[in-house]
Short mmCIF file of C-alpha atoms in Angstrom, two decimals:
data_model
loop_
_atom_site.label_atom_id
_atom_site.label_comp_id
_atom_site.label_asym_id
_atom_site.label_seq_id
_atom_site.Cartn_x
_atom_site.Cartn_y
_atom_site.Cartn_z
CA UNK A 27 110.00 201.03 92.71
CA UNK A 28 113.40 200.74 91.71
CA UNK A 29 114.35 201.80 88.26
CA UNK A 30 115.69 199.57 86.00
CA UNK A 31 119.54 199.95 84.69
CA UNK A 32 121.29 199.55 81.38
CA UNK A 33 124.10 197.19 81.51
CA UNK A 34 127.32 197.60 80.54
CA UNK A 35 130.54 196.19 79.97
CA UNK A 36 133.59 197.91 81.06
CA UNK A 37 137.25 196.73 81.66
CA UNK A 38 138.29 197.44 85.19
CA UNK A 39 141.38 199.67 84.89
CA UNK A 40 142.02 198.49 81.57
CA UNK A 41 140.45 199.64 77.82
CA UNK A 42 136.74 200.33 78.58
CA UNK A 43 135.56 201.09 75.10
CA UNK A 44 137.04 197.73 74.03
CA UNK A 45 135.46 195.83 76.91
CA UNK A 46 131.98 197.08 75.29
CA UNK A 47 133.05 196.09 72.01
CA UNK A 48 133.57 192.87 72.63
CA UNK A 49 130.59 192.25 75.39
CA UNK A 50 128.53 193.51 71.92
CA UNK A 51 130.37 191.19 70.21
CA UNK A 52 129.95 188.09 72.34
CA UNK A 53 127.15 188.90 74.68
CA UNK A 54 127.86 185.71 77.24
CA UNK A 55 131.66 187.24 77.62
CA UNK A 56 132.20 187.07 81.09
CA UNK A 57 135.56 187.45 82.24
CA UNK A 58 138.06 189.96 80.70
CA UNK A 59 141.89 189.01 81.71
CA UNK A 60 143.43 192.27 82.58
CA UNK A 61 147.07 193.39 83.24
CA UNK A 62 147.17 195.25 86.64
CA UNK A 63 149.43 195.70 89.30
CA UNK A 64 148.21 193.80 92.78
CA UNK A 65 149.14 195.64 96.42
CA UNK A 66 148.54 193.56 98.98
CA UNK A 67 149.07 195.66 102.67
CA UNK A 68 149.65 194.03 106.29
CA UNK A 69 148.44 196.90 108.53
CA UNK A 70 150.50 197.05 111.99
CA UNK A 71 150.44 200.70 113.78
CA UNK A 72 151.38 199.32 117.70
CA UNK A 73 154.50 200.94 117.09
CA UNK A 74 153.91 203.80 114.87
CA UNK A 75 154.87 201.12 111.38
CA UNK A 76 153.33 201.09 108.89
CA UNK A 77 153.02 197.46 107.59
CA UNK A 78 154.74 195.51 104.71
CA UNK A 79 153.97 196.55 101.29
CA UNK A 80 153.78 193.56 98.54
CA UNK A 81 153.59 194.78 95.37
CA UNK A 82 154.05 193.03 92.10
CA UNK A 83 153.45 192.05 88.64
CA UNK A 84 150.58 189.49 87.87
CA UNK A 85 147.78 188.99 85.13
CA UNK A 86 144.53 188.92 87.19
CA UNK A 87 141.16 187.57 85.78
CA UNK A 88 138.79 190.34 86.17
CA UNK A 89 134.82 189.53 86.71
CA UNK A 90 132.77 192.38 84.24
CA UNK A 91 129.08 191.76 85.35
CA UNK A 92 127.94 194.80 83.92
CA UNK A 93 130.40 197.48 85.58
CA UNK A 94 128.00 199.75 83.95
CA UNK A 95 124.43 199.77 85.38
CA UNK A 96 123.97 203.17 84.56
CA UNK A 97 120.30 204.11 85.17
CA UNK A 98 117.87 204.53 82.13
CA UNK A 99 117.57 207.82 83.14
CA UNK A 100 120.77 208.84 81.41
CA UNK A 101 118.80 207.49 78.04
CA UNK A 102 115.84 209.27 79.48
CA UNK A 103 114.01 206.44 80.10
CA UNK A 104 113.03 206.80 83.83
CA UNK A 105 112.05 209.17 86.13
CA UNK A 106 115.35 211.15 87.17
CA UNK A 107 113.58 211.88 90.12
CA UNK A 108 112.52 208.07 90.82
CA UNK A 109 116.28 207.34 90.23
CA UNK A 110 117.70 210.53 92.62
CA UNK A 111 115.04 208.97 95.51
CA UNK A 112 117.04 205.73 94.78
CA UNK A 113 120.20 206.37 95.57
CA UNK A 114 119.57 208.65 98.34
CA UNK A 115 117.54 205.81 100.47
CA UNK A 116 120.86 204.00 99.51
CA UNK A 117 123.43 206.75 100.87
CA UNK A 118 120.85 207.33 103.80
CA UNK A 119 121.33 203.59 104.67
CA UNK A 120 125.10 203.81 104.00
CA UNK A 121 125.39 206.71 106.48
CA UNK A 122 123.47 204.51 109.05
CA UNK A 123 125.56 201.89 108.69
CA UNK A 124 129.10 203.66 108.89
CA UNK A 125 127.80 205.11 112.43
CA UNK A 126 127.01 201.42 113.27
CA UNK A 127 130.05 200.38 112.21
CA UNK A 128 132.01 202.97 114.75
CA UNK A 129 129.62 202.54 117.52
CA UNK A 130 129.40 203.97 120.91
CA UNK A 131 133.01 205.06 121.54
CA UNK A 132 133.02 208.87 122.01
CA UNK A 133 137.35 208.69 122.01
CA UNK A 134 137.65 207.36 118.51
CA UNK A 135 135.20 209.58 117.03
CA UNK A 136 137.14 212.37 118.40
CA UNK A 137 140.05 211.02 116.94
CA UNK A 138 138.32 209.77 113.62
CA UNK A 139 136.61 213.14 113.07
CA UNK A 140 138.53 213.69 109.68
CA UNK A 141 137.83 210.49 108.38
CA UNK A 142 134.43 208.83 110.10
CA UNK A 143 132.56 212.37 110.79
CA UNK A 144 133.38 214.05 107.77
CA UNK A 145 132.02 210.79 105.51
CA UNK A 146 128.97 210.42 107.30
CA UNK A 147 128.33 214.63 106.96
CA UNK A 148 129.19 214.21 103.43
CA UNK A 149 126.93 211.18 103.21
CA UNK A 150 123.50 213.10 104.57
CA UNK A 151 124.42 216.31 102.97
CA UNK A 152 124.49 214.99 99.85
CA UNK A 153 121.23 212.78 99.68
CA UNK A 154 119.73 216.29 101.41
CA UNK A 155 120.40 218.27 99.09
CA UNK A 156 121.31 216.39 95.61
CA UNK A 157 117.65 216.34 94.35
CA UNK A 158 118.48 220.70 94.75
CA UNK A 159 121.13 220.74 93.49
CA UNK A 160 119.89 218.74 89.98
CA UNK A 161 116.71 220.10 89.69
CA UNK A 162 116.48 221.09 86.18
CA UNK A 163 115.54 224.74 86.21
CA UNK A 164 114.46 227.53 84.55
CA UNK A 165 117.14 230.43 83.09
CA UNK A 166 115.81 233.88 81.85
CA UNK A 167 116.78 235.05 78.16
CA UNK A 168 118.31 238.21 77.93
CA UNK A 169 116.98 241.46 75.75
CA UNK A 170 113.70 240.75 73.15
CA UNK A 171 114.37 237.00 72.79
CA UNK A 172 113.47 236.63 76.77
CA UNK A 173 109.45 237.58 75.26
CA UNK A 174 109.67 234.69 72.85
CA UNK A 175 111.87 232.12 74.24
CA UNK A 176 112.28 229.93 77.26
CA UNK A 177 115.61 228.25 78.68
CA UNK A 178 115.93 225.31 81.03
CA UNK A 179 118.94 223.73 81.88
CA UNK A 180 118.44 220.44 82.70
CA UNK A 181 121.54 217.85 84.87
CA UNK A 182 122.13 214.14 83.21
CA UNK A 183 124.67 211.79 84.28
CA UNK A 184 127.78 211.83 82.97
CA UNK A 185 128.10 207.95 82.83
CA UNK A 186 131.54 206.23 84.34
CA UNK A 187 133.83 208.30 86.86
CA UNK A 188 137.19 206.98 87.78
CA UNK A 189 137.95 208.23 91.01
CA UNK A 190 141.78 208.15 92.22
CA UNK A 191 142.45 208.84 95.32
CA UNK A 192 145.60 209.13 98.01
CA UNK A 193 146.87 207.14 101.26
CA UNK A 194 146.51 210.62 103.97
CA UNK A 195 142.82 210.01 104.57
CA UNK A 196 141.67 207.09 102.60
CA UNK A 197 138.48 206.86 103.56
CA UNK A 198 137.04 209.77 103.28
CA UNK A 199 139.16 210.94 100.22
CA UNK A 200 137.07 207.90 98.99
CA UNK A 201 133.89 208.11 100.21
CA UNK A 202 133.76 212.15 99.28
CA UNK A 203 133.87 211.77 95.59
CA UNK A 204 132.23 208.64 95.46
CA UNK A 205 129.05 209.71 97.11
CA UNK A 206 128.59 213.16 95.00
CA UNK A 207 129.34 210.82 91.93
CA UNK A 208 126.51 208.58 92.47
CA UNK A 209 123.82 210.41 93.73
CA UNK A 210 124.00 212.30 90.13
CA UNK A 211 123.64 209.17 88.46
CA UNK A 212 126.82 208.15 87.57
CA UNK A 213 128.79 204.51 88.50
CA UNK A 214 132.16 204.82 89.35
CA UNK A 215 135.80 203.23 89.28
CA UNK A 216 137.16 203.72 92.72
CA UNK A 217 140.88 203.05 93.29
CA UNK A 218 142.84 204.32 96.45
CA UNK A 219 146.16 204.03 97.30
CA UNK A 220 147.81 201.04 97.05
CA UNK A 221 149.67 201.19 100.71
CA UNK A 222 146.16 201.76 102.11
CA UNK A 223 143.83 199.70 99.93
CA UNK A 224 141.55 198.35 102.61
CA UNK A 225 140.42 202.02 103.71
CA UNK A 226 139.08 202.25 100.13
CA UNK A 227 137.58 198.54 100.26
CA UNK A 228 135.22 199.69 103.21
CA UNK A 229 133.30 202.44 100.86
CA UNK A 230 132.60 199.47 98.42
CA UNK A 231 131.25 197.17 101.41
CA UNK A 232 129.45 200.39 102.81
CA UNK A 233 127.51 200.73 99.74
CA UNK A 234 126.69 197.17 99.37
CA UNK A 235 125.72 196.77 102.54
CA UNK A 236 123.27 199.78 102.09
CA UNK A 237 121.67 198.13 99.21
CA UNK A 238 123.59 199.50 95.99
CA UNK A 239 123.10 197.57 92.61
CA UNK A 240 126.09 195.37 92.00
CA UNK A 241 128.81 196.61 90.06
CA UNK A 242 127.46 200.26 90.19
CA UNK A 243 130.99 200.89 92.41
CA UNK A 244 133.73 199.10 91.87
CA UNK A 245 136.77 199.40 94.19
CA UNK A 246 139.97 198.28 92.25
CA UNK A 247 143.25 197.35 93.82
CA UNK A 248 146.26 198.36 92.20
CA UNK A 249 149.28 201.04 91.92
CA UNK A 250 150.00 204.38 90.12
CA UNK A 251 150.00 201.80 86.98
CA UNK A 252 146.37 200.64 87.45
CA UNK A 253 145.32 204.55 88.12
CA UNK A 254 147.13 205.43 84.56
CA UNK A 255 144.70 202.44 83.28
CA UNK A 256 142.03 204.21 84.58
CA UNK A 257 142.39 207.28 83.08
CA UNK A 258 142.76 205.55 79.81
CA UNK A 259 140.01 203.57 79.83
CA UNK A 260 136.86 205.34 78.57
CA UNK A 261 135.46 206.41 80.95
CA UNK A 262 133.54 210.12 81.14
CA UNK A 263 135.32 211.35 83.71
CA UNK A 264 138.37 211.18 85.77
CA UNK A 265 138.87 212.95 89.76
CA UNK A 266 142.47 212.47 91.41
CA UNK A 267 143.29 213.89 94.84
CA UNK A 268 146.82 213.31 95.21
CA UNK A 269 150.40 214.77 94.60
CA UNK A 270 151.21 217.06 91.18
CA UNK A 271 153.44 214.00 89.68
CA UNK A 272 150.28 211.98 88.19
CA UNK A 273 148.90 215.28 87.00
CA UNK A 274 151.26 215.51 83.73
CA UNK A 275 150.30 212.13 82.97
CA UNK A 276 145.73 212.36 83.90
CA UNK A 277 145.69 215.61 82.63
CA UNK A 278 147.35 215.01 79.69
CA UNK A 279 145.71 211.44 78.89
CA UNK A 280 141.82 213.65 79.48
CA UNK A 281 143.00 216.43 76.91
CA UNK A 282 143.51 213.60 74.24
CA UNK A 283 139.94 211.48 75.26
CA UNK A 284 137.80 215.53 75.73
CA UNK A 285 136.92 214.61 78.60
CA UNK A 286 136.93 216.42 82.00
CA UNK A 287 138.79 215.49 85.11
CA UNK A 288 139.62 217.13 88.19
CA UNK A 289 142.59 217.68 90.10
CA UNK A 290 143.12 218.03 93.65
CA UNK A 291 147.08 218.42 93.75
CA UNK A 292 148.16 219.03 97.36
CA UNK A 293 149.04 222.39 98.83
CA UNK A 294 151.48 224.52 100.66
CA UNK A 295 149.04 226.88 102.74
CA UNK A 296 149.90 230.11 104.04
CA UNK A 297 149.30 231.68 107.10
CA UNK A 298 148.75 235.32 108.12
CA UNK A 299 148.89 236.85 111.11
CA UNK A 300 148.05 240.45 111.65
CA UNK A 301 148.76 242.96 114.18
CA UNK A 302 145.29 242.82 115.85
CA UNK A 303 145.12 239.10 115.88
CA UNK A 304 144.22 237.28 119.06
CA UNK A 305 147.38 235.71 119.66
CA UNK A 306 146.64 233.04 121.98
CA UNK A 307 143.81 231.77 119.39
CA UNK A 308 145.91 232.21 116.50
CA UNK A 309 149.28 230.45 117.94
CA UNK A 310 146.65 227.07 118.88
CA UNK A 311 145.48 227.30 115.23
CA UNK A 312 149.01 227.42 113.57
CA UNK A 313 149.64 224.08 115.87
CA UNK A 314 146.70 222.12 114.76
CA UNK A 315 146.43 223.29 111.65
CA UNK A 316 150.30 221.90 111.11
CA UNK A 317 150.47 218.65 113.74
CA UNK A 318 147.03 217.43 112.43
CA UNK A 319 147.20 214.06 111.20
CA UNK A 320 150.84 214.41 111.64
CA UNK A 321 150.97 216.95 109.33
CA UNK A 322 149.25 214.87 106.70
CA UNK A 323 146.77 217.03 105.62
CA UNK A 324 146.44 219.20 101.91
CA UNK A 325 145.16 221.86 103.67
CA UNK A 326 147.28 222.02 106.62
CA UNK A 327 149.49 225.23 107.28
CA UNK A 328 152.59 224.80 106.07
CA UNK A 329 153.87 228.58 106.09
CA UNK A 330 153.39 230.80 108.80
CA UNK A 331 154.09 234.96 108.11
CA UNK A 332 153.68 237.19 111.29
CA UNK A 333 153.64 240.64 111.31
CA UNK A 334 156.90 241.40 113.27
CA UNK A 335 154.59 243.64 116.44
CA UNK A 336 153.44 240.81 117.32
CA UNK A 337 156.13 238.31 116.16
CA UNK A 338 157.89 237.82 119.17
CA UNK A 339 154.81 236.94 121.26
CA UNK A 340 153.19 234.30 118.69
CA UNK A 341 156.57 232.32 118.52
CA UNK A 342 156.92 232.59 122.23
CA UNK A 343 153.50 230.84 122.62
CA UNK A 344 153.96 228.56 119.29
CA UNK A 345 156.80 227.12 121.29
CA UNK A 346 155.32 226.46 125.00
CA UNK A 347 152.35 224.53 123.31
CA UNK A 348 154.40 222.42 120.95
CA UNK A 349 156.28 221.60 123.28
CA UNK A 350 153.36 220.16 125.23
CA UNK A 351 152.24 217.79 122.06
CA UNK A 352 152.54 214.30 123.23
CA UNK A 353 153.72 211.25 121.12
CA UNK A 354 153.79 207.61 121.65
CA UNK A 355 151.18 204.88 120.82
CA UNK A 356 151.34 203.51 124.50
CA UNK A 357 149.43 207.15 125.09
CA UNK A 358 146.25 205.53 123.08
CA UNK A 359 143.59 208.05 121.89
CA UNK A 360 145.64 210.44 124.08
CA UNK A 361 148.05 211.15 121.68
CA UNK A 362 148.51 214.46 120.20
CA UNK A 363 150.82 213.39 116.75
CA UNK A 364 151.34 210.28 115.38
CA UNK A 365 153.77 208.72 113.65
CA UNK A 366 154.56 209.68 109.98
CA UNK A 367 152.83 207.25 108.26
CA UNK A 368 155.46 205.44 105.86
CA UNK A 369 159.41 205.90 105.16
CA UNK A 370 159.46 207.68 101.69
CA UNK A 371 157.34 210.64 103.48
CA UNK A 372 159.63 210.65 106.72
CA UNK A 373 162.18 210.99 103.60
CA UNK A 374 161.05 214.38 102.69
CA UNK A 375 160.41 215.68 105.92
CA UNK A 376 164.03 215.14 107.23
CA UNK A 377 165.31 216.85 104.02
CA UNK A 378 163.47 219.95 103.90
CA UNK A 379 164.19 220.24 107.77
CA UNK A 380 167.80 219.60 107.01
CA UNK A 381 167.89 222.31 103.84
CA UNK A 382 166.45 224.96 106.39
CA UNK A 383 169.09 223.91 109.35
CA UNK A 384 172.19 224.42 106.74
CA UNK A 385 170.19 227.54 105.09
CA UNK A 386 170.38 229.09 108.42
CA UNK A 387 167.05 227.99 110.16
CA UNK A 388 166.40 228.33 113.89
CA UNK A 389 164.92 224.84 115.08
CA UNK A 390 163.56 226.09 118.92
CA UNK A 391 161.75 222.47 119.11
CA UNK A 392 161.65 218.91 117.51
CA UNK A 393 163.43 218.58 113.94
CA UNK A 394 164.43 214.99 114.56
CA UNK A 395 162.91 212.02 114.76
CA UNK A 396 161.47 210.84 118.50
CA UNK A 397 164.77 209.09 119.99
CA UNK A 398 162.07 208.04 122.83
CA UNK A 399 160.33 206.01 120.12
CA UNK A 400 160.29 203.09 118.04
CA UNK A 401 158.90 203.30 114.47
CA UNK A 402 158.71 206.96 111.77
CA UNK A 403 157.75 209.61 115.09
CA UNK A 404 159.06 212.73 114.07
CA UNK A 405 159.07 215.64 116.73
CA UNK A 406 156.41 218.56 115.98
CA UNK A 407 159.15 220.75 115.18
CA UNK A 408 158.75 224.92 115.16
CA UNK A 409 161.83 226.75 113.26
CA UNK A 410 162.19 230.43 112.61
CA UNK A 411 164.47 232.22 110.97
CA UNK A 412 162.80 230.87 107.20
CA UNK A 413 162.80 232.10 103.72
CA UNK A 414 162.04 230.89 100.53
CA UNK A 415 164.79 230.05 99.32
CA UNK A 416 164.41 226.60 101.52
CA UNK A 417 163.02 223.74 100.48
CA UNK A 418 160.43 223.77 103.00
CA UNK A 419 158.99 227.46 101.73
CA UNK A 420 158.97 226.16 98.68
CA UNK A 421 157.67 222.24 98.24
CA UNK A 422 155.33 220.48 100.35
CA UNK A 423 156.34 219.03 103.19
CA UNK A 424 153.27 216.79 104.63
CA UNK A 425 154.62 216.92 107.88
CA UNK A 426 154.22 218.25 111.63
CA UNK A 427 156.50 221.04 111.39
CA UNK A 428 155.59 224.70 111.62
CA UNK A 429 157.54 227.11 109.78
CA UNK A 430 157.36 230.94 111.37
CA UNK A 431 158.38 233.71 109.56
CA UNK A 432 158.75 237.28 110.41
CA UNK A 433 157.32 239.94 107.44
CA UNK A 434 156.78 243.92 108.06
CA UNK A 435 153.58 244.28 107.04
CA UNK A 436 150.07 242.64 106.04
CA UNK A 437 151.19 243.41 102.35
CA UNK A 438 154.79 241.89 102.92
CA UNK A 439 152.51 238.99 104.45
CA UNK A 440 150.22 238.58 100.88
CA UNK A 441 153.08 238.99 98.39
CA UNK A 442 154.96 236.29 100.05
CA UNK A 443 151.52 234.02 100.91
CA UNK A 444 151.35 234.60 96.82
CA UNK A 445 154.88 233.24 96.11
CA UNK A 446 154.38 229.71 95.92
CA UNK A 447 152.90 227.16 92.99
CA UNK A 448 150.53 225.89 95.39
CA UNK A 449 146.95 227.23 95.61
CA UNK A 450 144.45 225.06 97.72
CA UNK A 451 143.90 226.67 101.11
CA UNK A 452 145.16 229.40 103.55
CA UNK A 453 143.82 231.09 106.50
CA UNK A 454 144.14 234.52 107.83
CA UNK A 455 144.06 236.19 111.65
CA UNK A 456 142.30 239.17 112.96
CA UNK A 457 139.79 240.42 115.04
CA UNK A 458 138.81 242.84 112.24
CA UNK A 459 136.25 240.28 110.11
CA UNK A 460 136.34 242.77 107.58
CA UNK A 461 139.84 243.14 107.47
CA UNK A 462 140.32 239.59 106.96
CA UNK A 463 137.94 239.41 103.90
CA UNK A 464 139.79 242.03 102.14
CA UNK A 465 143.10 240.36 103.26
CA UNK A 466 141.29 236.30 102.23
CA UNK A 467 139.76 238.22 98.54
CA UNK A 468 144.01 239.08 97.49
CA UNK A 469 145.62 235.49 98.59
CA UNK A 470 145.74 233.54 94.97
CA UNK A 471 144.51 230.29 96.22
CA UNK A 472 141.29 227.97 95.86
CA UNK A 473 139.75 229.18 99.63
CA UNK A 474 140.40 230.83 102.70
CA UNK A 475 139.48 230.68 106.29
CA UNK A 476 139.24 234.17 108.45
CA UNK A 477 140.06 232.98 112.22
CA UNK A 478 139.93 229.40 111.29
CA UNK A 479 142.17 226.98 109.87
CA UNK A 480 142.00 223.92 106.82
CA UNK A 481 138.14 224.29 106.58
CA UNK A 482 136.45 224.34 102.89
CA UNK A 483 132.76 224.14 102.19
CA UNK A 484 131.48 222.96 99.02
CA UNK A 485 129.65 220.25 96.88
CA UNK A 486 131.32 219.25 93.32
CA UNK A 487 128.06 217.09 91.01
CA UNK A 488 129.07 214.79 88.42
CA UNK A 489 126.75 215.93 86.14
CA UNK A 490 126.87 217.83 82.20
CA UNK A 491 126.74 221.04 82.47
CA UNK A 492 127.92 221.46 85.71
CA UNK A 493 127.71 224.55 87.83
CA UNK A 494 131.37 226.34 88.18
CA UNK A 495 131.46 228.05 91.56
CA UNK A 496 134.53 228.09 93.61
CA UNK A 497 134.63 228.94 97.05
CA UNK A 498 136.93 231.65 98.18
CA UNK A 499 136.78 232.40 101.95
CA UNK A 500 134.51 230.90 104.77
CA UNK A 501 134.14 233.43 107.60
CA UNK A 502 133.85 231.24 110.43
CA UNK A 503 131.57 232.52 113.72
CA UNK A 504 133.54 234.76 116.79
CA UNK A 505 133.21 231.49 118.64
#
């Protein structure tokens, strides 16, 4: 039997703690006129555009049905356990229906691995093993006190999660979050990017469809001034995944509110590869692990440090299969890189390739745009002959350009891996596993991959307290 819910009033992207004032005030409130900023986008990818952005200024009149419906169990008046089986026949059914929704076409679920695979993984792992993972349990007491006393830590929701998230890989930057958020209870404020706001729209209707109590997700429409709303609005918890700009304004706005938020702020991975590496294996996973999703990818490689033995034989091979990458949307779900997906980014990548070409950089393929082409295509590029005093060392490209430079040693290879502000991924090459654990335990970033490239294994639970492991290497199979 489903549980019953509490109901709520909050403001969508607005002042949440006033909404619920005044919905106690006036219980038959039922609109709340908002401020927000509407994005409207006209999708059109035949010729690697990205459609027209309209974005402006309006006053919008903002349905609050109970925004809330946070389940009794967060006042401890249901089962927890009646609640968790809830929501995970829900995200069961929401799985179902996302591989229903891509049906049989084996080439776009190649291509729509990052996005369509990875959500419906996420979806099953999480109703799997949620009911594990907030199991209240049982904690021994240290010294004398452990005769006497007893400990058991026990998970509640946290209540309302605003969930920000960017325009790389919409979907499943959406669905990721979202999913862990609810099965521990919680509702959530879901707003994606406003140049890809439909992406985001389809984890809202996914949900539905599945059976979710209304209002328990909301998806909200809007741009960086709707996500500052968000994370002023009450709420119990804010997650971004996005670029280190809206940090000094979330981070800042959670301090004030004590509340917790978490940051996922884009990377600048490093590469190492060692003397024993397998070079053929290694020089395939610098290329995908920089052309993937043109390059749009937080964990993708973005620095590449060879030991100099084998230096001259990586870049020899880096080249030949770059050069082999194929572009053009007449090539279908044949195509190896796409096109950058809007201007400002094709921006960026032209000026850090142009800092490294007047810095001295040796550009062996690509670093222009695809004179072949209409619309942003931008050559996979390889250059050589990089330090860090160039931009593209240094900042974060989001790009499909590989950047190969020569060190001495492994330990010339960590300090320089090391050198950057950036600390989400990196991956290291060997055929000594060993070797590359010791190497993946001194890089200074969030997790590592040993023969392997932009692969990170985890679950983050929306719940108080909330366990605090970080992952630092995955040690992939010989395979």
């Amino acid at each position: 039997m489903q549980p019953d819910f509490r109901q709520s009033v909050e403001g969508l992207g607005f002042d949440l703690r006033a909404a619920r004032a005044e919905r106690r005030r006036h219980p038959s409130l039922e609109h709340v006129r908002l401020g927000a900023r509407v994005a409207e986008e006209v999708v059109d990818s035949t010729e690697g555009r990205p459609g027209a952005i309209v974005v402006g200024s309006s006053l919008v009149e903002v349905a609050v049905d109970d925004l809330g419906a946070i389940p009794d169990a967060c006042l401890g008046g249901a089962d927890p356990a009646q609640v968790l089986g809830v929501q995970k026949c829900q995200i069961c059914q929401g799985a179902g229906g996302l591989c229903r929704r891509l049906g049989p076409r084996p080439p776009a679920l190649h291509r729509s691995s990052q996005e369509i695979v990875a959500a419906a993984d996420s979806l099953c792992y999480s109703a799997k093993n949620a009911g594990k993972f907030l199991k209240p349990r049982k904690e021994r007491v240290h010294g004398l006190l452990g005769i006497m006393k007893q400990l058991r830590i026990v998970y509640r929701p946290l209540g309302v999660i605003g969930i920000i998230t960017p325009w790389n890989g919409p979907f499943i930057l959406g669905m990721n979050p979202t999913v862990q958020a609810l099965m521990a209870g919680n509702t959530v404020l879901l707003k994606g990017s406003e140049v890809t706001p439909f992406s985001t729209q389809l984890v809202e209707s996914i949900f539905r469809d599945a059976g979710l109590p209304q209002n328990v997700l909301q998806v909200i429409m809007g741009d960086g001034e709707t996500g500052a709303c968000i994370t002023e609005a009450g709420g119990e918890k804010v997650s971004f995944t996005g670029s280190v700009r809206p940090r000094r304004i979330i981070a800042p706005s959670c301090g004030r509110q004590l509340i917790p938020c978490t940051l996922e702020l884009g990377g600048k991975d490093a590469m190492i590869v060692c003397e024993d590496a397998d070079i053929d294996r290694a020089a395939a996973g610098a290329i995908v692990g920089s052309c993937m999703n043109t390059g749009h990818y937080c964990c993708g490689t973005e620095r590449i440090y060879v030991v100099e033995k084998v230096y001259d034989e990586f870049l020899a091979k880096v080249i030949e299969g770059t050069r082999k990458l194929r572009q053009g949307a007449d090539l279908g779900f044949e195509e190896d890189v796409g096109a950058v997906f809007w201007d400002r980014q094709m921006s960026i990548i032209e000026d850090h390739v142009e800092d490294a070409r007047t810095r001295g950089a040796t550009i062996h393929v690509g670093g222009r745009r695809n004179p072949g082409l209409k619309g942003l295509y931008y050559e996979p590029t390889v250059m050589s002959n990089v330090d860090h005093d160039m931009k593209i060392m240094q900042e974060e490209t989001f790009g499909p350009i590989l950047c190969v430079q020569k060190v001495r040693d492994v330990e010339e290879a960590i300090r320089l891996a090391n050198d950057s502000p950036y600390g989400l991924n990196g991956n290291v090459w060997t055929r000594d596993k060993n070797k590359g654990f010791d190497i993946a335990c001194r890089i200074d970033t969030g997790a590592v991959s040993v023969n392997d490239m932009a692969m990170s294994y985890g679950c983050l639970l929306y719940t108080s307290p909330s366990p605090r492991d970080r992952t630092r290497f995955r040690m992939p199979s010989s395979s």
